[in-house]
């Protein structure tokens, strides 16, 4: 199972009750440790490695590196290196990554409404 | 961190780049092994234990029991026992659970568009 680099042509909506390996892949991707938090940062704007790290308490340097590499491999995150000096490296979302924006915002809204911090 | 039984009054939208423990809780809940698949079945309609089990290949009896109990405790799933005989037990979504419908559908649509099965 992998992510397409190009969007597929629209397909008829599948029956929601049928098990769907694609849905399973997507929800496990979103739920992978730290991925949701990283996406939430990048939905707002591209960011440097240290900015992402600072925005997510508890996330280690090593794990952020690992997650960003995975997300790059999956075509969700893109690494941009500026042409000018000093070189500035930022991470942003690809088209595929940005198509998760509405989902990230909707999960945030749901959490705002239903999850209580004690 | 827990789920509210009643929806909170609307709050101003938080800045998406700020780390949000509520969002983190929600996305980890959705990404918890099998939870996404169980919700997808229940978004369509309430179902009996064996119907849910049959709809999700690879899910064991023991893990479905465990996940349903967790989701009940969190106020997302409700267990309904029919008044007539033979007793029929079904699992459905609460109001809080149904407020995830659009998210479950949106993740399915995203997966349909972007995830390719090899």
mmCIF file of C-alpha atoms in Angstrom:
data_model
loop_
_atom_site.group_PDB
_atom_site.id
_atom_site.type_symbol
_atom_site.label_atom_id
_atom_site.label_comp_id
_atom_site.label_asym_id
_atom_site.label_seq_id
_atom_site.Cartn_x
_atom_site.Cartn_y
_atom_site.Cartn_z
ATOM 1 C CA UNK A 1 0.000 0.000 0.000
ATOM 2 C CA UNK A 2 1.423 3.417 -0.882
ATOM 3 C CA UNK A 3 0.353 6.945 -1.593
ATOM 4 C CA UNK A 4 -0.203 8.047 -5.154
ATOM 5 C CA UNK A 5 1.901 10.909 -6.407
ATOM 6 C CA UNK A 6 -0.986 12.078 -8.549
ATOM 7 C CA UNK A 7 -4.596 12.194 -7.456
ATOM 8 C CA UNK A 8 -6.725 9.400 -8.830
ATOM 9 C CA UNK A 9 -9.719 10.095 -11.002
ATOM 10 C CA UNK A 10 -12.860 10.349 -8.873
ATOM 11 C CA UNK A 11 -14.342 6.990 -7.998
ATOM 12 C CA UNK A 12 -17.836 6.187 -6.791
ATOM 13 C CA UNK A 13 -18.163 6.531 -3.008
ATOM 14 C CA UNK A 14 -17.643 3.124 -1.429
ATOM 15 C CA UNK A 15 -20.121 1.720 1.039
ATOM 16 C CA UNK A 16 -18.921 2.929 4.443
ATOM 17 C CA UNK A 17 -19.552 -0.357 6.153
ATOM 18 C CA UNK A 18 -17.279 -2.349 3.851
ATOM 19 C CA UNK A 19 -13.779 -2.786 5.162
ATOM 20 C CA UNK A 20 -11.441 -0.597 3.198
ATOM 21 C CA UNK A 21 -7.677 -1.173 3.279
ATOM 22 C CA UNK A 22 -7.116 2.366 1.961
ATOM 23 C CA UNK A 23 -9.083 3.923 4.792
ATOM 24 C CA UNK A 24 -7.203 1.684 7.218
ATOM 25 C CA UNK A 25 -3.876 2.843 5.816
ATOM 26 C CA UNK A 26 -4.936 6.499 6.058
ATOM 27 C CA UNK A 27 -6.224 6.331 9.614
ATOM 28 C CA UNK A 28 -3.176 4.424 10.812
ATOM 29 C CA UNK A 29 -0.976 7.004 9.144
ATOM 30 C CA UNK A 30 -2.793 9.860 10.913
ATOM 31 C CA UNK A 31 -2.734 8.012 14.209
ATOM 32 C CA UNK A 32 0.947 7.096 14.036
ATOM 33 C CA UNK A 33 2.720 8.576 17.050
ATOM 34 C CA UNK A 34 3.411 12.324 16.487
ATOM 35 C CA UNK A 35 2.174 12.381 12.895
ATOM 36 C CA UNK A 36 -1.057 14.186 13.807
ATOM 37 C CA UNK A 37 0.874 16.806 15.759
ATOM 38 C CA UNK A 38 3.423 17.323 12.982
ATOM 39 C CA UNK A 39 0.682 17.707 10.366
ATOM 40 C CA UNK A 40 -1.120 20.212 12.571
ATOM 41 C CA UNK A 41 1.993 22.394 12.659
ATOM 42 C CA UNK A 42 2.554 22.127 8.888
ATOM 43 C CA UNK A 43 -1.084 22.771 7.973
ATOM 44 C CA UNK A 44 -0.597 26.240 9.447
ATOM 45 C CA UNK A 45 2.624 27.010 7.553
ATOM 46 C CA UNK A 46 5.910 25.463 6.427
ATOM 47 C CA UNK A 47 8.359 25.306 9.313
ATOM 48 C CA UNK A 48 11.998 24.640 10.093
ATOM 49 C CA UNK A 49 13.012 21.484 11.905
ATOM 50 C CA UNK A 50 13.600 23.328 15.179
ATOM 51 C CA UNK A 51 10.308 25.189 14.923
ATOM 52 C CA UNK A 52 8.408 21.904 14.604
ATOM 53 C CA UNK A 53 10.401 20.452 17.493
ATOM 54 C CA UNK A 54 9.669 23.465 19.704
ATOM 55 C CA UNK A 55 5.947 23.324 18.868
ATOM 56 C CA UNK A 56 5.497 19.732 20.062
ATOM 57 C CA UNK A 57 6.356 19.085 23.716
ATOM 58 C CA UNK A 58 7.796 15.616 24.291
ATOM 59 C CA UNK A 59 8.853 14.997 20.699
ATOM 60 C CA UNK A 60 12.523 14.068 20.422
ATOM 61 C CA UNK A 61 14.968 15.148 17.770
ATOM 62 C CA UNK A 62 15.423 11.536 16.644
ATOM 63 C CA UNK A 63 11.720 10.798 16.319
ATOM 64 C CA UNK A 64 10.991 14.031 14.447
ATOM 65 C CA UNK A 65 13.730 13.133 11.948
ATOM 66 C CA UNK A 66 12.248 9.655 11.540
ATOM 67 C CA UNK A 67 8.679 10.871 11.087
ATOM 68 C CA UNK A 68 9.645 13.595 8.613
ATOM 69 C CA UNK A 69 11.548 11.028 6.523
ATOM 70 C CA UNK A 70 8.552 8.708 6.527
ATOM 71 C CA UNK A 71 6.207 11.535 5.563
ATOM 72 C CA UNK A 72 8.581 12.613 2.803
ATOM 73 C CA UNK A 73 8.756 9.049 1.483
ATOM 74 C CA UNK A 74 4.973 8.898 1.492
ATOM 75 C CA UNK A 75 4.744 12.141 -0.473
ATOM 76 C CA UNK A 76 2.973 14.086 2.278
ATOM 77 C CA UNK A 77 5.803 16.346 3.370
ATOM 78 C CA UNK A 78 8.308 18.114 1.184
ATOM 79 C CA UNK A 79 11.717 19.402 2.253
ATOM 80 C CA UNK A 80 12.614 22.762 0.767
ATOM 81 C CA UNK A 81 16.140 24.101 0.666
ATOM 82 C CA UNK A 82 16.433 27.818 -0.045
ATOM 83 C CA UNK A 83 18.712 28.848 -2.903
ATOM 84 C CA UNK A 84 20.304 31.738 -0.999
ATOM 85 C CA UNK A 85 22.911 31.757 1.795
ATOM 86 C CA UNK A 86 22.731 30.923 4.639
ATOM 87 C CA UNK A 87 20.803 27.882 3.470
ATOM 88 C CA UNK A 88 17.376 27.645 5.088
ATOM 89 C CA UNK A 89 15.656 24.255 5.195
ATOM 90 C CA UNK A 90 11.917 24.164 5.745
ATOM 91 C CA UNK A 91 9.357 21.390 5.721
ATOM 92 C CA UNK A 92 5.968 21.896 4.137
ATOM 93 C CA UNK A 93 3.032 19.879 2.875
ATOM 94 C CA UNK A 94 2.726 18.598 -0.675
ATOM 95 C CA UNK A 95 -0.583 18.738 -2.561
ATOM 96 C CA UNK A 96 -1.383 15.331 -1.108
ATOM 97 C CA UNK A 97 -0.456 16.576 2.371
ATOM 98 C CA UNK A 98 -2.552 19.725 2.025
ATOM 99 C CA UNK A 99 -5.554 17.635 1.060
ATOM 100 C CA UNK A 100 -5.504 16.557 4.725
ATOM 101 C CA UNK A 101 -5.959 20.187 5.920
ATOM 102 C CA UNK A 102 -9.725 19.945 6.327
ATOM 103 C CA UNK A 103 -9.417 16.661 8.229
ATOM 104 C CA UNK A 104 -6.817 18.077 10.614
ATOM 105 C CA UNK A 105 -9.000 21.132 11.242
ATOM 106 C CA UNK A 106 -12.125 18.973 11.690
ATOM 107 C CA UNK A 107 -10.384 16.747 14.245
ATOM 108 C CA UNK A 108 -9.235 19.881 16.090
ATOM 109 C CA UNK A 109 -12.794 21.239 16.112
ATOM 110 C CA UNK A 110 -14.187 17.921 17.327
ATOM 111 C CA UNK A 111 -11.595 17.822 20.115
ATOM 112 C CA UNK A 112 -12.369 21.418 21.067
ATOM 113 C CA UNK A 113 -15.999 20.500 21.448
ATOM 114 C CA UNK A 114 -15.759 17.094 23.089
ATOM 115 C CA UNK A 115 -12.449 16.576 24.824
ATOM 116 C CA UNK A 116 -12.022 18.040 28.270
ATOM 117 C CA UNK A 117 -8.642 18.683 29.828
ATOM 118 C CA UNK A 118 -8.566 17.841 33.503
ATOM 119 C CA UNK B 1 -8.052 13.914 29.647
ATOM 120 C CA UNK B 2 -11.532 12.596 28.986
ATOM 121 C CA UNK B 3 -14.489 13.112 26.739
ATOM 122 C CA UNK B 4 -17.314 15.372 27.799
ATOM 123 C CA UNK B 5 -20.747 13.865 28.049
ATOM 124 C CA UNK B 6 -22.266 17.135 26.930
ATOM 125 C CA UNK B 7 -20.919 19.320 24.165
ATOM 126 C CA UNK B 8 -19.069 22.370 25.380
ATOM 127 C CA UNK B 9 -20.171 25.850 24.505
ATOM 128 C CA UNK B 10 -18.460 27.022 21.345
ATOM 129 C CA UNK B 11 -14.982 28.374 21.928
ATOM 130 C CA UNK B 12 -12.894 30.589 19.704
ATOM 131 C CA UNK B 13 -10.916 28.572 17.140
ATOM 132 C CA UNK B 14 -7.429 27.975 18.496
ATOM 133 C CA UNK B 15 -4.379 28.796 16.457
ATOM 134 C CA UNK B 16 -3.632 25.624 14.512
ATOM 135 C CA UNK B 17 0.077 25.817 15.036
ATOM 136 C CA UNK B 18 -0.177 25.766 18.834
ATOM 137 C CA UNK B 19 0.163 22.328 20.355
ATOM 138 C CA UNK B 20 -3.215 21.169 21.559
ATOM 139 C CA UNK B 21 -3.528 18.291 24.022
ATOM 140 C CA UNK B 22 -7.201 17.876 23.053
ATOM 141 C CA UNK B 23 -6.347 17.425 19.395
ATOM 142 C CA UNK B 24 -3.583 15.026 20.399
ATOM 143 C CA UNK B 25 -6.037 12.972 22.444
ATOM 144 C CA UNK B 26 -8.546 12.887 19.568
ATOM 145 C CA UNK B 27 -6.074 11.877 16.898
ATOM 146 C CA UNK B 28 -4.534 9.199 19.092
ATOM 147 C CA UNK B 29 -8.018 7.873 19.809
ATOM 148 C CA UNK B 30 -8.830 7.673 16.088
ATOM 149 C CA UNK B 31 -5.492 6.098 15.314
ATOM 150 C CA UNK B 32 -5.678 3.511 18.094
ATOM 151 C CA UNK B 33 -5.459 0.026 16.548
ATOM 152 C CA UNK B 34 -8.880 -0.964 15.094
ATOM 153 C CA UNK B 35 -10.740 2.091 16.383
ATOM 154 C CA UNK B 36 -10.922 3.697 12.944
ATOM 155 C CA UNK B 37 -12.274 0.504 11.417
ATOM 156 C CA UNK B 38 -14.860 0.019 14.178
ATOM 157 C CA UNK B 39 -16.064 3.610 13.866
ATOM 158 C CA UNK B 40 -16.375 3.206 10.098
ATOM 159 C CA UNK B 41 -18.708 0.254 10.580
ATOM 160 C CA UNK B 42 -20.805 2.075 13.219
ATOM 161 C CA UNK B 43 -21.039 5.326 11.254
ATOM 162 C CA UNK B 44 -23.035 3.360 8.675
ATOM 163 C CA UNK B 45 -25.439 1.752 11.174
ATOM 164 C CA UNK B 46 -25.581 0.157 14.617
ATOM 165 C CA UNK B 47 -24.309 -3.409 14.488
ATOM 166 C CA UNK B 48 -24.122 -6.564 16.543
ATOM 167 C CA UNK B 49 -20.819 -7.762 17.927
ATOM 168 C CA UNK B 50 -20.496 -10.522 15.339
ATOM 169 C CA UNK B 51 -21.395 -8.188 12.497
ATOM 170 C CA UNK B 52 -18.584 -5.813 13.486
ATOM 171 C CA UNK B 53 -16.203 -8.750 13.845
ATOM 172 C CA UNK B 54 -17.130 -10.106 10.404
ATOM 173 C CA UNK B 55 -16.702 -6.671 8.806
ATOM 174 C CA UNK B 56 -13.087 -6.245 9.954
ATOM 175 C CA UNK B 57 -10.642 -8.905 8.748
ATOM 176 C CA UNK B 58 -7.913 -9.657 11.268
ATOM 177 C CA UNK B 59 -9.732 -8.244 14.294
ATOM 178 C CA UNK B 60 -9.962 -10.766 17.133
ATOM 179 C CA UNK B 61 -12.867 -11.360 19.447
ATOM 180 C CA UNK B 62 -10.799 -10.301 22.442
ATOM 181 C CA UNK B 63 -9.599 -7.047 20.896
ATOM 182 C CA UNK B 64 -13.063 -6.076 19.674
ATOM 183 C CA UNK B 65 -14.414 -6.582 23.210
ATOM 184 C CA UNK B 66 -11.603 -4.450 24.598
ATOM 185 C CA UNK B 67 -12.034 -1.641 22.063
ATOM 186 C CA UNK B 68 -15.824 -1.537 22.464
ATOM 187 C CA UNK B 69 -15.430 -1.250 26.248
ATOM 188 C CA UNK B 70 -12.950 1.580 25.858
ATOM 189 C CA UNK B 71 -15.215 3.388 23.396
ATOM 190 C CA UNK B 72 -18.188 2.907 25.714
ATOM 191 C CA UNK B 73 -16.188 4.283 28.636
ATOM 192 C CA UNK B 74 -15.221 7.272 26.525
ATOM 193 C CA UNK B 75 -18.867 7.914 25.639
ATOM 194 C CA UNK B 76 -18.416 7.306 21.914
ATOM 195 C CA UNK B 77 -20.165 3.963 21.626
ATOM 196 C CA UNK B 78 -23.370 2.887 23.292
ATOM 197 C CA UNK B 79 -24.503 -0.689 23.906
ATOM 198 C CA UNK B 80 -28.201 -1.241 23.313
ATOM 199 C CA UNK B 81 -30.084 -4.222 24.648
ATOM 200 C CA UNK B 82 -33.486 -4.829 23.048
ATOM 201 C CA UNK B 83 -36.454 -5.198 25.401
ATOM 202 C CA UNK B 84 -37.937 -8.198 23.560
ATOM 203 C CA UNK B 85 -36.831 -11.854 23.480
ATOM 204 C CA UNK B 86 -34.521 -13.167 22.209
ATOM 205 C CA UNK B 87 -32.412 -10.342 23.537
ATOM 206 C CA UNK B 88 -30.541 -8.547 20.783
ATOM 207 C CA UNK B 89 -27.473 -6.513 21.675
ATOM 208 C CA UNK B 90 -26.275 -3.874 19.257
ATOM 209 C CA UNK B 91 -23.550 -1.263 19.381
ATOM 210 C CA UNK B 92 -24.124 2.202 18.047
ATOM 211 C CA UNK B 93 -22.643 5.669 18.221
ATOM 212 C CA UNK B 94 -23.610 8.245 20.826
ATOM 213 C CA UNK B 95 -24.091 11.906 19.893
ATOM 214 C CA UNK B 96 -20.399 12.414 20.584
ATOM 215 C CA UNK B 97 -19.576 9.380 18.410
ATOM 216 C CA UNK B 98 -21.773 10.569 15.553
ATOM 217 C CA UNK B 99 -20.049 13.925 15.601
ATOM 218 C CA UNK B 100 -17.079 11.991 14.153
ATOM 219 C CA UNK B 101 -19.121 10.898 11.097
ATOM 220 C CA UNK B 102 -17.883 13.651 8.816
ATOM 221 C CA UNK B 103 -14.282 13.016 9.840
ATOM 222 C CA UNK B 104 -14.566 9.276 9.158
ATOM 223 C CA UNK B 105 -16.116 9.976 5.748
ATOM 224 C CA UNK B 106 -13.490 12.632 4.945
ATOM 225 C CA UNK B 107 -10.640 10.248 5.785
ATOM 226 C CA UNK B 108 -12.277 7.603 3.575
ATOM 227 C CA UNK B 109 -12.559 10.086 0.706
ATOM 228 C CA UNK B 110 -8.954 11.169 1.145
ATOM 229 C CA UNK B 111 -7.827 7.535 1.124
ATOM 230 C CA UNK B 112 -9.917 6.821 -1.977
ATOM 231 C CA UNK B 113 -8.197 9.649 -3.755
ATOM 232 C CA UNK B 114 -4.623 9.238 -2.575
ATOM 233 C CA UNK B 115 -3.920 5.731 -1.352
ATOM 234 C CA UNK B 116 -3.166 3.089 -3.928
ATOM 235 C CA UNK B 117 -3.492 -0.614 -3.224
ATOM 236 C CA UNK B 118 -0.716 -2.643 -4.788
#
